[in-house]
Amino acid sequence: MKQQLENIEKVAKQELDSCTSIKELDDLRIKYLGKKGELKAILNQMGKLVPEERKEMGQFANRVKSDIENALAEKLETLKAQELEQRIQSEEIDITLPGKKIEVGKLHPLTTVMNEIKDIFLGMGFSIADGPEVEYDYYNFEALNLPPDHPARDTQDTFYITDNILLRTQTSSVQVHVMENQKPPIRIISPGRVYRSDAVDATHSPLFHQIEGLVVDKGITMGDLKGTLETLMKRLYGDDCKIRLRPHHFPFTEPSAEVDVMCFNCHGEGCRVCKNEGYIELLGAGMVHPKVLENCGIDSNVYSGFAFGLGLERVVMRRYNINDMRMLYENDMRFLKQF
């Protein structure tokens, strides 16, 4: 039996030396050390030995088993190192090849123009004011001289959360908050999202952006309003841009005006784009109604002011000759990559 064990150890080590893969090594482990392996078959015969021989042969068998296990472990580490080296060689990276191009994102045209308008007004000494998009009816309508039964509310149909809370239809509500909490002089713009219950089409959306401005101080006139808007439009559309003011009515300003900008297509000559007017309506403006000032605790006998509001989408569409507002919201990369 001892001779058989020595032969098993010798042959096992010879086969281990010629083993070239981890799978072959695992097969050898099963062959010699498995439940039905050769070493197990020899040990099963030890019951036939006398007690003295059984003890001696058991110790010798355990040594043979331990030697084979150690040889298997050493061979396994060698094979793992060889496989790792082969993998490193096969997966070698050619660092001279150009890398994959990473596309850098760009600002959305709405954000680009919004930032430009902010910079223009900051350069004129304005500050930027922010306010809640979920607003009380008082700030969105009543404080702006639009009582509950006023017909102008019909043109600003919005989304009501309760009878008294709604999604704001204009950022003019921010102006009320500012006038309530800040004494004149006031010089602010209030950009942000607004909401109206409009059907989606080429020129309407239930969500859009407004930029409204407010100046309140002593001696403010329509001339200050016109000069401010001319500066804005020249910075946006070029020094040759012209504007015109047409009489209009807004409940929160008096006098009020619609502000038109010279047509970018015909430069005032008249064409299909501007319906032969030479100008395109762009925003509304006017002198702050005395009642609005009084509602906010400002003495209208001492202070006056002007306010204006323009839709950002409309400015962007004029700026980039876009004829459908929906294109600004569809996230079509073929469209957005142009800017």
Short mmCIF file of N, CA and C in Angstrom, two decimals, residues 38 50 134 158 172 268 308:
data_model
loop_
_atom_site.label_atom_id
_atom_site.label_comp_id
_atom_site.label_asym_id
_atom_site.label_seq_id
_atom_site.Cartn_x
_atom_site.Cartn_y
_atom_site.Cartn_z
N GLU A 38 -8.20 8.42 -6.75
CA GLU A 38 -7.27 7.31 -6.53
C GLU A 38 -6.81 7.25 -5.08
N VAL A 50 -3.70 -4.37 10.08
CA VAL A 50 -3.69 -4.51 11.53
C VAL A 50 -3.53 -3.13 12.14
N VAL A 134 -46.17 79.40 -7.71
CA VAL A 134 -47.50 79.13 -7.15
C VAL A 134 -47.87 80.35 -6.32
N THR A 158 -55.87 80.63 -16.18
CA THR A 158 -54.73 79.87 -15.70
C THR A 158 -55.17 78.61 -14.96
N SER A 172 -45.46 89.72 -13.05
CA SER A 172 -45.80 90.99 -12.41
C SER A 172 -46.05 90.80 -10.91
N GLY A 268 -38.40 97.45 -41.79
CA GLY A 268 -39.36 98.54 -41.79
C GLY A 268 -40.05 98.82 -43.10
N PHE A 308 -42.77 96.97 -17.75
CA PHE A 308 -42.88 96.35 -19.07
C PHE A 308 -42.79 94.84 -18.89
#
